[in-house]
Amino acid sequence: MRNRVIIGGQWGDEGKGKIVDALSRDVDWVLRYQGGANAGHTIHIGADKHVLHLIPSGILHEGVRCLLGGGMVVDPWALRDEMIGLEERGFRVRDRLFVAGGAALLMPYHMRMDELREAKLGRHGIGTTGRGIGPAYLDKVQRTGLRMGDLLLPTERLERKVIDKVLSANEVLGALYQAEPLPARVLAEELVVLAQTLAPLVVDAHLTLAGVRAGSESALFEGAQGTMLDIDHGTFPFVTSSNTTVGGALTGTGLPASALGHVQGIFKAYCTRVGNGPFPTELLGEPGDRLREAGGEFGATTGRARRCGWFDAVAARYAVEINGLDGAIITKLDVLDTAESVPVATAYDLDGVTTEVYPTGGEDLPRCRPVYRELAGWRQPIGSCRDLGDLPAPARRYLEFLEQVLGVPIVGVSVGRDRAQMIWTPTGVSG
Ligand code: GDP
Ligand code: IMO
Ligand code: MG
């Protein structure tokens, strides 16, 4: 069985959690490789709803082992709470969840810095999730942060280390934001208690993933956020602080490129974005509200209303190219069930010139106006379709058009939030 990397093709919330869950049944490992609890992956199984922030979506399958890779920033309080939540709902977690010792430890002062910085910037802020992601990555890149492996230290050394870190973070909080200091000793004691639960999960990922490296165990890589939020290739500075694109799967797990297998992008049948930054196909006012209502577009992590718009094929093609996608999965097609027509942006108008090339560099994208191609809507519910042939002809034509503009086969279509609401199309939708 070939390994697979699942990557958000847009601005996050494409339905990666649902797809990873649907694909996890037969894999040995599901690996998260970047980001932290800024992610919110929602999975519906019958009447049950599960929201995961740190733990890979594969955890909902009994036989699957899950790893939080070294490229992540891990909030140990959030991780413990998420484990407890899953266990309370009857999932076995402890002996099949692992955390790379090299993963950065996200501390309450990171969260505080994130909040204070955003508050200071006001409407010029990034609109982060407030989970401390940027400051935690800063601490890592600055080579000063704690790591999950520190939880294995003898109690006194761990306490000393945490106290030192909190005291220097307090200096920054005071100097930059005139903020109250955080209680160093209390946090050190809390971390010692957390270590009792979390230290047994900490592994040397290089050794733990030996079977994946050797090809005797299979892996599904679960991306968080999306291509347009990538720190290097996204809409900087309105991005997250990690590589959400394919390179993150390598650096964030330590596995070689040969372990990646298929690289597949998840795209909503339209677009959403949470937080600030350019979004060429955004629909303001009533049309946007209609999509938001139909799609239930409210953030799983912060509850914020997501900005909504039509499918942006220019940005999507860029995602195909940046990640070298060999397939795409379209989600939430059912959300368009009532639309009279379904526009797709096939080009941008940039200062009067039509271009099909996505402008990198950050200066031009805010001035790009979408050039739409209108496709007919299907005006009927598709949630019970399980085969391409069950879909109404206009829905099939919409998918064929997306496949054509993406330039890679659409290998799956999600027609509802439930685990079972999938149409698999391994050879594409164009027949
Ligand atoms: P992720 O962050 O990429 O995992 O996506 P989220 O879970 O944040 O957001 C996707 C939302 O859409 C979740 O509430 C899912 O339950 C829901 N969802 C996923 N696929 C479909 C679909 O095909 N149709 C509908 N209506 N909802 C879906
Ligand atoms: P999943 O994995 C959508 C956005 C935030 C903000 C920017 C930076 O559920 O797709 P951060 O807290 O990371 O510093 O915020 O990135 N963002 C997401 N948007 N889905 C996510 O994750 C996101 N994680 C971060 O809204 O614009
Ligand atoms: Mg999400």
Short mmCIF file of C-alpha atoms and ligand atoms in Angstrom, two decimals:
data_model
loop_
_atom_site.label_atom_id
_atom_site.label_comp_id
_atom_site.label_asym_id
_atom_site.label_seq_id
_atom_site.Cartn_x
_atom_site.Cartn_y
_atom_site.Cartn_z
CA MET A 1 0.00 0.00 0.00
CA ARG A 2 1.36 3.43 -0.91
CA ASN A 3 1.80 6.10 1.69
CA ARG A 4 -0.12 9.29 1.26
CA VAL A 5 0.30 12.93 2.25
CA ILE A 6 -2.91 14.88 2.77
CA ILE A 7 -2.43 18.62 2.30
CA GLY A 8 -4.84 21.53 2.58
CA GLY A 9 -5.03 23.05 -0.90
CA GLN A 10 -6.56 26.38 0.12
CA TRP A 11 -6.66 28.43 3.34
CA GLY A 12 -7.32 25.58 5.77
CA ASP A 13 -10.55 23.91 6.92
CA GLU A 14 -10.90 22.02 3.64
CA GLY A 15 -12.11 18.91 5.46
CA LYS A 16 -8.69 17.28 5.95
CA GLY A 17 -9.84 15.64 9.20
CA LYS A 18 -12.78 13.93 7.55
CA ILE A 19 -10.62 12.69 4.65
CA VAL A 20 -7.77 11.48 6.88
CA ASP A 21 -10.31 9.61 9.01
CA ALA A 22 -11.86 8.06 5.90
CA LEU A 23 -8.44 6.92 4.67
CA SER A 24 -7.04 5.75 8.02
CA ARG A 25 -8.71 2.39 8.39
CA ASP A 26 -5.94 0.32 6.85
CA VAL A 27 -2.81 2.31 7.65
CA ASP A 28 -0.26 1.62 10.38
CA TRP A 29 0.53 5.26 11.16
CA VAL A 30 -1.10 8.66 10.92
CA LEU A 31 1.47 11.43 11.35
CA ARG A 32 0.94 15.13 12.06
CA TYR A 33 4.03 17.07 11.05
CA GLN A 34 3.46 20.80 11.57
CA GLY A 35 1.32 23.34 13.37
CA GLY A 36 -0.26 22.85 16.74
CA ALA A 37 -3.62 23.37 18.39
CA ASN A 38 -4.42 26.10 15.85
CA ALA A 39 -5.77 23.21 13.78
CA GLY A 40 -9.38 22.15 14.22
CA HIS A 41 -10.28 18.93 12.43
CA THR A 42 -13.92 17.86 12.75
CA ILE A 43 -15.10 14.33 12.08
CA HIS A 44 -18.71 13.14 12.14
CA ILE A 45 -19.40 9.46 12.66
CA GLY A 46 -23.14 8.91 12.80
CA ALA A 47 -24.47 11.10 15.62
CA ASP A 48 -21.01 11.60 17.15
CA LYS A 49 -18.88 14.65 16.46
CA HIS A 50 -15.16 14.70 17.25
CA VAL A 51 -13.00 17.80 17.07
CA LEU A 52 -9.24 17.23 17.11
CA HIS A 53 -6.65 19.96 17.48
CA LEU A 54 -3.36 18.18 18.13
CA ILE A 55 -3.99 14.45 17.92
CA PRO A 56 -4.03 13.00 14.39
CA SER A 57 -7.47 12.09 13.06
CA GLY A 58 -6.35 8.45 12.71
CA ILE A 59 -6.86 8.04 16.47
CA LEU A 60 -10.54 7.24 15.82
CA HIS A 61 -9.48 3.92 14.25
CA GLU A 62 -8.59 1.31 16.84
CA GLY A 63 -5.61 -0.30 15.06
CA VAL A 64 -3.84 2.89 13.98
CA ARG A 65 -0.82 4.39 15.72
CA CYS A 66 -0.44 8.17 15.73
CA LEU A 67 2.56 10.45 16.05
CA LEU A 68 2.91 14.16 16.70
CA GLY A 69 6.03 14.89 14.67
CA GLY A 70 9.03 17.03 15.55
CA GLY A 71 7.80 19.83 13.30
CA MET A 72 4.86 20.53 15.58
CA VAL A 73 4.44 22.96 18.47
CA VAL A 74 2.70 21.07 21.25
CA ASP A 75 0.72 22.66 24.07
CA PRO A 76 0.97 19.99 26.78
CA TRP A 77 -2.12 21.21 28.63
CA ALA A 78 -4.15 21.01 25.41
CA LEU A 79 -2.70 17.60 24.59
CA ARG A 80 -3.61 16.16 27.97
CA ASP A 81 -7.16 17.54 27.73
CA GLU A 82 -7.60 16.14 24.23
CA MET A 83 -6.39 12.71 25.35
CA ILE A 84 -8.77 12.71 28.30
CA GLY A 85 -11.67 13.81 26.08
CA LEU A 86 -11.06 10.93 23.68
CA GLU A 87 -10.69 8.42 26.49
CA GLU A 88 -13.94 9.60 28.05
CA ARG A 89 -15.62 8.85 24.72
CA GLY A 90 -14.23 5.32 24.77
CA PHE A 91 -11.17 5.61 22.52
CA ARG A 92 -7.99 3.83 23.57
CA VAL A 93 -5.25 6.45 23.28
CA ARG A 94 -2.26 5.91 25.53
CA ASP A 95 -0.51 2.95 23.97
CA ARG A 96 -0.91 4.16 20.40
CA LEU A 97 -0.13 7.86 20.63
CA PHE A 98 3.47 9.06 20.40
CA VAL A 99 5.15 12.47 20.42
CA ALA A 100 8.56 13.22 18.92
CA GLY A 101 11.00 14.41 21.57
CA GLY A 102 12.06 17.18 19.21
CA ALA A 103 8.61 18.75 18.97
CA ALA A 104 8.55 22.26 20.41
CA LEU A 105 6.78 22.72 23.72
CA LEU A 106 4.23 25.51 23.57
CA MET A 107 3.91 27.35 26.87
CA PRO A 108 1.28 29.73 28.28
CA TYR A 109 3.63 32.68 27.70
CA HIS A 110 3.54 31.93 23.96
CA MET A 111 -0.22 32.17 24.03
CA ARG A 112 -0.05 35.39 26.03
CA MET A 113 2.43 36.92 23.56
CA ASP A 114 0.21 35.90 20.65
CA GLU A 115 -2.85 37.53 22.26
CA LEU A 116 -1.04 40.71 23.29
CA ARG A 117 0.63 41.18 19.93
CA GLU A 118 -2.66 40.75 18.08
CA ALA A 119 -4.41 43.12 20.49
CA LYS A 120 -1.70 45.73 19.94
CA LEU A 121 -2.00 45.46 16.16
CA GLY A 122 -5.80 45.66 16.31
CA ARG A 123 -7.36 45.49 12.86
CA HIS A 124 -3.89 45.35 11.30
CA GLY A 125 -3.23 42.03 13.03
CA ILE A 126 -3.04 38.65 11.34
CA GLY A 127 -6.18 37.36 13.01
CA THR A 128 -4.39 34.37 14.55
CA THR A 129 -6.15 31.61 16.43
CA GLY A 130 -4.55 32.93 19.63
CA ARG A 131 -3.01 29.53 20.36
CA GLY A 132 0.55 30.85 20.68
CA ILE A 133 1.74 29.34 17.41
CA GLY A 134 3.92 32.19 16.10
CA PRO A 135 5.74 32.86 19.40
CA ALA A 136 6.33 29.11 19.93
CA TYR A 137 7.93 28.73 16.50
CA LEU A 138 9.90 31.92 17.14
CA ASP A 139 11.27 30.38 20.33
CA LYS A 140 12.24 27.26 18.39
CA VAL A 141 13.92 29.07 15.51
CA GLN A 142 15.68 31.29 18.04
CA ARG A 143 16.95 28.05 19.63
CA THR A 144 15.72 28.99 23.08
CA GLY A 145 12.48 27.02 23.43
CA LEU A 146 11.67 23.93 25.45
CA ARG A 147 11.04 20.64 23.66
CA MET A 148 8.80 17.70 24.43
CA GLY A 149 11.93 15.68 25.22
CA ASP A 150 12.52 17.97 28.21
CA LEU A 151 9.59 16.24 29.92
CA LEU A 152 11.92 13.26 30.38
CA LEU A 153 14.34 15.29 32.53
CA PRO A 154 14.63 14.54 36.25
CA THR A 155 12.03 16.61 38.13
CA GLU A 156 14.42 19.16 39.58
CA ARG A 157 16.12 19.87 36.27
CA LEU A 158 12.80 20.20 34.50
CA GLU A 159 11.55 22.61 37.16
CA ARG A 160 14.72 24.70 36.97
CA LYS A 161 14.57 24.84 33.20
CA VAL A 162 10.90 25.87 33.14
CA ILE A 163 11.41 28.53 35.77
CA ASP A 164 14.30 30.02 33.79
CA LYS A 165 12.22 30.10 30.61
CA VAL A 166 9.21 31.67 32.30
CA LEU A 167 11.38 34.33 33.92
CA SER A 168 12.92 35.34 30.60
CA ALA A 169 9.50 35.26 28.91
CA ASN A 170 8.23 37.55 31.69
CA GLU A 171 10.96 40.05 30.81
CA VAL A 172 9.74 40.10 27.21
CA LEU A 173 6.08 40.37 28.28
CA GLY A 174 6.91 43.28 30.58
CA ALA A 175 9.18 45.12 28.16
CA LEU A 176 7.00 44.80 25.07
CA TYR A 177 3.51 44.86 26.50
CA GLN A 178 3.83 46.01 30.11
CA ALA A 179 2.08 42.74 30.94
CA GLU A 180 1.85 41.02 34.31
CA PRO A 181 4.45 38.29 34.84
CA LEU A 182 3.33 34.67 34.71
CA PRO A 183 3.87 32.58 37.87
CA ALA A 184 7.10 30.70 37.14
CA ARG A 185 7.01 28.24 40.02
CA VAL A 186 3.34 27.36 39.51
CA LEU A 187 3.91 26.65 35.82
CA ALA A 188 6.98 24.54 36.60
CA GLU A 189 4.97 22.48 39.09
CA GLU A 190 2.12 22.05 36.61
CA LEU A 191 4.55 20.86 33.97
CA VAL A 192 6.02 18.31 36.35
CA VAL A 193 2.52 16.92 36.86
CA LEU A 194 1.82 16.96 33.11
CA ALA A 195 5.08 15.11 32.53
CA GLN A 196 3.70 12.15 34.48
CA THR A 197 1.02 11.74 31.79
CA LEU A 198 2.94 12.86 28.73
CA ALA A 199 6.52 11.63 29.25
CA PRO A 200 5.53 8.02 28.44
CA LEU A 201 4.40 9.21 24.99
CA VAL A 202 7.70 10.88 24.12
CA VAL A 203 9.83 8.94 21.65
CA ASP A 204 12.81 9.24 19.38
CA ALA A 205 10.79 9.55 16.16
CA HIS A 206 13.69 8.35 14.05
CA LEU A 207 13.59 4.98 15.82
CA THR A 208 9.82 4.81 16.18
CA LEU A 209 9.27 5.33 12.45
CA ALA A 210 11.91 2.78 11.39
CA GLY A 211 9.19 0.54 9.92
CA VAL A 212 7.86 3.39 7.78
CA ARG A 213 11.37 4.17 6.60
CA ALA A 214 11.92 0.53 5.71
CA GLY A 215 8.59 0.32 3.90
CA SER A 216 7.22 -2.42 6.14
CA GLU A 217 4.69 -0.05 7.78
CA SER A 218 2.39 2.37 6.00
CA ALA A 219 1.88 6.03 6.84
CA LEU A 220 -0.67 8.71 6.18
CA PHE A 221 0.66 12.24 6.71
CA GLU A 222 -2.03 14.61 8.02
CA GLY A 223 -1.44 18.23 7.07
CA ALA A 224 -2.87 21.07 9.09
CA GLN A 225 -3.86 24.53 7.80
CA GLY A 226 -3.50 24.96 4.04
CA THR A 227 -1.09 25.84 1.23
CA MET A 228 -2.05 29.53 1.17
CA LEU A 229 -1.17 29.77 4.89
CA ASP A 230 2.35 28.35 4.39
CA ILE A 231 5.05 30.49 6.01
CA ASP A 232 7.16 30.49 2.83
CA HIS A 233 4.67 30.01 0.01
CA GLY A 234 1.46 31.50 1.40
CA THR A 235 0.04 35.02 1.53
CA PHE A 236 2.76 36.36 3.84
CA PRO A 237 2.45 37.93 6.38
CA PHE A 238 -1.12 36.60 6.67
CA VAL A 239 0.03 33.03 7.16
CA THR A 240 0.73 30.59 9.93
CA SER A 241 4.28 29.93 11.15
CA SER A 242 4.96 26.49 9.67
CA ASN A 243 5.37 24.78 6.31
CA THR A 244 1.90 23.55 5.54
CA THR A 245 3.10 22.44 2.09
CA VAL A 246 4.74 19.14 1.21
CA GLY A 247 8.20 20.00 2.52
CA GLY A 248 6.76 20.18 6.02
CA ALA A 249 5.97 16.47 5.86
CA LEU A 250 9.68 15.74 5.46
CA THR A 251 11.18 18.15 7.98
CA GLY A 252 8.33 17.60 10.40
CA THR A 253 8.76 13.83 10.61
CA GLY A 254 12.39 13.25 9.65
CA LEU A 255 11.26 10.69 7.07
CA PRO A 256 12.90 10.64 3.63
CA ALA A 257 11.17 11.85 0.46
CA SER A 258 10.80 8.25 -0.67
CA ALA A 259 8.38 7.68 2.25
CA LEU A 260 5.82 10.22 1.06
CA GLY A 261 4.02 8.22 -1.63
CA HIS A 262 1.01 10.01 -3.10
CA VAL A 263 0.63 13.70 -2.37
CA GLN A 264 -3.01 14.67 -2.45
CA GLY A 265 -4.59 18.06 -1.94
CA ILE A 266 -7.93 18.64 -0.28
CA PHE A 267 -10.02 21.41 -1.80
CA LYS A 268 -13.44 22.61 -0.82
CA ALA A 269 -15.83 22.96 -3.75
CA TYR A 270 -15.66 26.69 -2.90
CA CYS A 271 -13.23 28.69 -0.71
CA THR A 272 -13.04 29.90 2.86
CA ARG A 273 -10.53 31.83 4.89
CA VAL A 274 -10.41 32.69 8.62
CA GLY A 275 -8.46 35.71 9.78
CA ASN A 276 -7.10 38.59 7.73
CA GLY A 277 -5.31 38.71 4.40
CA PRO A 278 -6.10 38.73 0.69
CA PHE A 279 -8.85 36.47 -0.61
CA PRO A 280 -9.61 37.25 -4.27
CA THR A 281 -12.91 35.36 -4.62
CA GLU A 282 -14.38 36.48 -1.30
CA LEU A 283 -18.14 37.15 -1.40
CA LEU A 284 -19.20 39.97 0.87
CA GLY A 285 -22.73 40.53 2.15
CA GLU A 286 -25.64 38.25 1.44
CA PRO A 287 -24.03 35.83 -1.09
CA GLY A 288 -21.18 35.16 1.35
CA ASP A 289 -23.64 34.75 4.23
CA ARG A 290 -25.56 32.17 2.20
CA LEU A 291 -22.44 30.04 1.61
CA ARG A 292 -21.46 30.39 5.28
CA GLU A 293 -24.87 29.20 6.45
CA ALA A 294 -25.04 26.34 3.93
CA GLY A 295 -21.53 25.17 4.77
CA GLY A 296 -21.68 25.75 8.53
CA GLU A 297 -18.54 27.84 8.09
CA PHE A 298 -17.66 28.69 11.67
CA GLY A 299 -14.19 27.84 13.00
CA ALA A 300 -13.73 24.62 14.96
CA THR A 301 -10.96 26.20 17.05
CA THR A 302 -12.16 29.76 17.67
CA GLY A 303 -15.81 29.72 16.56
CA ARG A 304 -15.09 32.67 14.24
CA ALA A 305 -17.22 33.12 11.12
CA ARG A 306 -15.20 32.03 8.11
CA ARG A 307 -14.99 34.32 5.09
CA CYS A 308 -16.52 32.55 2.09
CA GLY A 309 -16.15 32.77 -1.69
CA TRP A 310 -16.18 30.81 -4.94
CA PHE A 311 -13.57 28.26 -6.01
CA ASP A 312 -10.32 29.95 -6.96
CA ALA A 313 -8.69 27.86 -9.68
CA VAL A 314 -5.71 30.21 -10.00
CA ALA A 315 -4.73 29.71 -6.36
CA ALA A 316 -5.63 26.00 -6.58
CA ARG A 317 -3.32 25.44 -9.55
CA TYR A 318 -0.57 27.15 -7.57
CA ALA A 319 -1.20 24.66 -4.74
CA VAL A 320 -0.97 21.78 -7.24
CA GLU A 321 2.39 23.08 -8.44
CA ILE A 322 3.94 24.01 -5.08
CA ASN A 323 3.09 20.61 -3.58
CA GLY A 324 3.52 18.50 -6.71
CA LEU A 325 0.04 17.11 -6.06
CA ASP A 326 -0.78 13.93 -7.93
CA GLY A 327 -4.44 14.01 -7.02
CA ALA A 328 -7.14 16.20 -5.52
CA ILE A 329 -10.10 15.44 -3.29
CA ILE A 330 -13.07 17.81 -3.45
CA THR A 331 -15.09 18.27 -0.26
CA LYS A 332 -18.39 19.90 0.63
CA LEU A 333 -19.82 19.60 -2.89
CA ASP A 334 -23.24 19.24 -1.22
CA VAL A 335 -22.97 22.79 0.13
CA LEU A 336 -23.55 24.03 -3.43
CA ASP A 337 -26.76 21.98 -3.80
CA THR A 338 -29.02 25.04 -3.81
CA ALA A 339 -26.83 27.39 -5.86
CA GLU A 340 -28.37 28.48 -9.14
CA SER A 341 -25.00 28.78 -10.79
CA VAL A 342 -21.50 27.97 -9.58
CA PRO A 343 -18.79 30.40 -10.66
CA VAL A 344 -15.12 29.38 -10.73
CA ALA A 345 -12.33 31.96 -10.90
CA THR A 346 -10.18 30.81 -13.82
CA ALA A 347 -8.03 33.94 -14.05
CA TYR A 348 -7.32 37.23 -12.27
CA ASP A 349 -7.61 40.73 -13.58
CA LEU A 350 -4.53 42.54 -12.32
CA ASP A 351 -4.56 46.27 -13.15
CA GLY A 352 -6.52 45.61 -16.34
CA VAL A 353 -4.41 42.66 -17.50
CA THR A 354 -5.87 39.15 -17.40
CA THR A 355 -3.51 36.56 -15.96
CA GLU A 356 -3.80 32.89 -15.11
CA VAL A 357 -0.58 33.03 -13.11
CA TYR A 358 -0.83 33.24 -9.33
CA PRO A 359 1.21 36.29 -8.26
CA THR A 360 3.71 35.44 -5.53
CA GLY A 361 5.49 38.11 -3.52
CA GLY A 362 2.47 39.47 -1.71
CA GLU A 363 2.16 42.88 -3.37
CA ASP A 364 -0.16 42.06 -6.28
CA LEU A 365 -2.64 39.55 -4.87
CA PRO A 366 -4.73 42.16 -2.98
CA ARG A 367 -5.33 43.97 -6.30
CA CYS A 368 -6.37 40.83 -8.20
CA ARG A 369 -10.01 40.66 -9.25
CA PRO A 370 -11.40 37.24 -10.14
CA VAL A 371 -12.42 36.47 -13.71
CA TYR A 372 -15.25 33.95 -13.46
CA ARG A 373 -16.52 31.13 -15.58
CA GLU A 374 -20.12 30.31 -14.63
CA LEU A 375 -21.24 26.70 -14.47
CA ALA A 376 -24.81 25.53 -14.01
CA GLY A 377 -25.99 24.51 -10.55
CA TRP A 378 -27.79 21.20 -9.95
CA ARG A 379 -30.48 22.34 -7.53
CA GLN A 380 -31.00 18.99 -5.82
CA PRO A 381 -29.53 17.21 -2.78
CA ILE A 382 -26.54 14.94 -3.46
CA GLY A 383 -25.78 13.75 0.09
CA SER A 384 -26.86 10.18 -0.59
CA CYS A 385 -24.80 9.75 -3.78
CA ARG A 386 -22.07 7.11 -3.40
CA ASP A 387 -21.06 6.75 -7.02
CA LEU A 388 -20.11 9.27 -9.66
CA GLY A 389 -23.01 8.04 -11.76
CA ASP A 390 -25.45 8.94 -8.95
CA LEU A 391 -24.58 12.64 -9.22
CA PRO A 392 -26.78 14.95 -11.31
CA ALA A 393 -25.17 15.83 -14.65
CA PRO A 394 -24.38 19.49 -13.75
CA ALA A 395 -22.54 18.33 -10.58
CA ARG A 396 -20.48 15.93 -12.67
CA ARG A 397 -19.75 18.70 -15.16
CA TYR A 398 -18.63 20.96 -12.30
CA LEU A 399 -16.20 18.27 -11.09
CA GLU A 400 -14.94 17.63 -14.62
CA PHE A 401 -14.30 21.33 -14.99
CA LEU A 402 -12.41 21.47 -11.69
CA GLU A 403 -10.34 18.47 -12.76
CA GLN A 404 -9.51 20.22 -16.03
CA VAL A 405 -8.42 23.47 -14.38
CA LEU A 406 -6.48 21.68 -11.62
CA GLY A 407 -4.66 19.49 -14.10
CA VAL A 408 -4.63 16.45 -11.79
CA PRO A 409 -7.22 13.71 -11.27
CA ILE A 410 -9.94 14.22 -8.68
CA VAL A 411 -9.66 10.96 -6.73
CA GLY A 412 -12.44 11.52 -4.22
CA VAL A 413 -15.52 13.66 -3.64
CA SER A 414 -17.10 14.33 -0.27
CA VAL A 415 -20.85 14.94 -0.37
CA GLY A 416 -21.63 15.37 3.32
CA ARG A 417 -19.98 15.63 6.68
CA ASP A 418 -20.46 12.00 7.69
CA ARG A 419 -17.64 9.46 7.35
CA ALA A 420 -19.81 7.46 4.92
CA GLN A 421 -20.63 10.37 2.61
CA MET A 422 -17.80 9.81 0.11
CA ILE A 423 -17.50 9.01 -3.56
CA TRP A 424 -14.12 7.46 -4.45
CA THR A 425 -12.97 8.08 -7.99
CA PRO A 426 -9.43 6.64 -8.15
CA THR A 427 -9.04 7.21 -11.88
CA GLY A 428 -10.54 10.71 -11.89
CA VAL A 429 -13.97 12.10 -12.71
CA SER A 430 -13.63 12.73 -16.44
CA GLY A 431 -14.00 9.11 -17.52
P1 GDP B 1 -10.06 20.63 8.41
O1 GDP B 1 -9.48 21.63 9.34
O2 GDP B 1 -9.47 20.69 7.05
O3 GDP B 1 -10.05 19.23 8.97
O4 GDP B 1 -11.58 21.03 8.22
P2 GDP B 1 -12.60 21.43 9.41
O5 GDP B 1 -12.96 20.19 10.12
O6 GDP B 1 -12.07 22.57 10.19
O7 GDP B 1 -13.79 22.02 8.58
C1 GDP B 1 -14.51 21.25 7.69
C2 GDP B 1 -15.98 21.22 8.16
O8 GDP B 1 -16.79 20.72 7.13
C3 GDP B 1 -16.20 20.27 9.34
O9 GDP B 1 -17.22 20.80 10.14
C4 GDP B 1 -16.65 18.97 8.68
O10 GDP B 1 -17.54 18.21 9.51
C5 GDP B 1 -17.41 19.50 7.50
N1 GDP B 1 -17.35 18.67 6.30
C6 GDP B 1 -16.31 17.94 5.81
N2 GDP B 1 -16.63 17.41 4.62
C7 GDP B 1 -17.89 17.82 4.34
C8 GDP B 1 -18.77 17.63 3.24
O11 GDP B 1 -18.45 16.99 2.24
N3 GDP B 1 -20.00 18.23 3.32
C9 GDP B 1 -20.38 18.97 4.38
N4 GDP B 1 -21.58 19.53 4.36
N5 GDP B 1 -19.58 19.17 5.44
C10 GDP B 1 -18.35 18.60 5.42
P1 IMO B 2 -6.96 23.66 10.08
O1 IMO B 2 -5.88 22.63 10.31
C1 IMO B 2 -7.95 27.75 9.01
C2 IMO B 2 -5.14 30.88 10.27
C3 IMO B 2 -5.60 31.86 11.31
C4 IMO B 2 -4.80 33.09 10.89
C5 IMO B 2 -3.47 32.49 10.45
C6 IMO B 2 -2.40 32.50 11.53
O2 IMO B 2 -8.17 23.46 10.90
O3 IMO B 2 -7.20 23.81 8.62
P2 IMO B 2 -2.01 31.07 13.74
O4 IMO B 2 -2.88 30.87 14.94
O5 IMO B 2 -1.67 29.81 13.01
O6 IMO B 2 -0.80 31.91 14.02
O7 IMO B 2 -2.92 31.96 12.74
O8 IMO B 2 -3.75 31.14 10.09
N1 IMO B 2 -5.26 29.46 10.67
C7 IMO B 2 -6.18 28.61 10.18
N2 IMO B 2 -7.21 28.84 9.33
N3 IMO B 2 -7.72 26.51 9.47
C8 IMO B 2 -6.67 26.27 10.29
O9 IMO B 2 -6.30 25.03 10.65
C9 IMO B 2 -5.88 27.35 10.72
N4 IMO B 2 -4.81 27.48 11.55
C10 IMO B 2 -4.44 28.76 11.49
O10 IMO B 2 -6.99 32.08 11.23
O11 IMO B 2 -5.37 33.68 9.76
MG MG B 3 -10.11 23.19 10.58
#
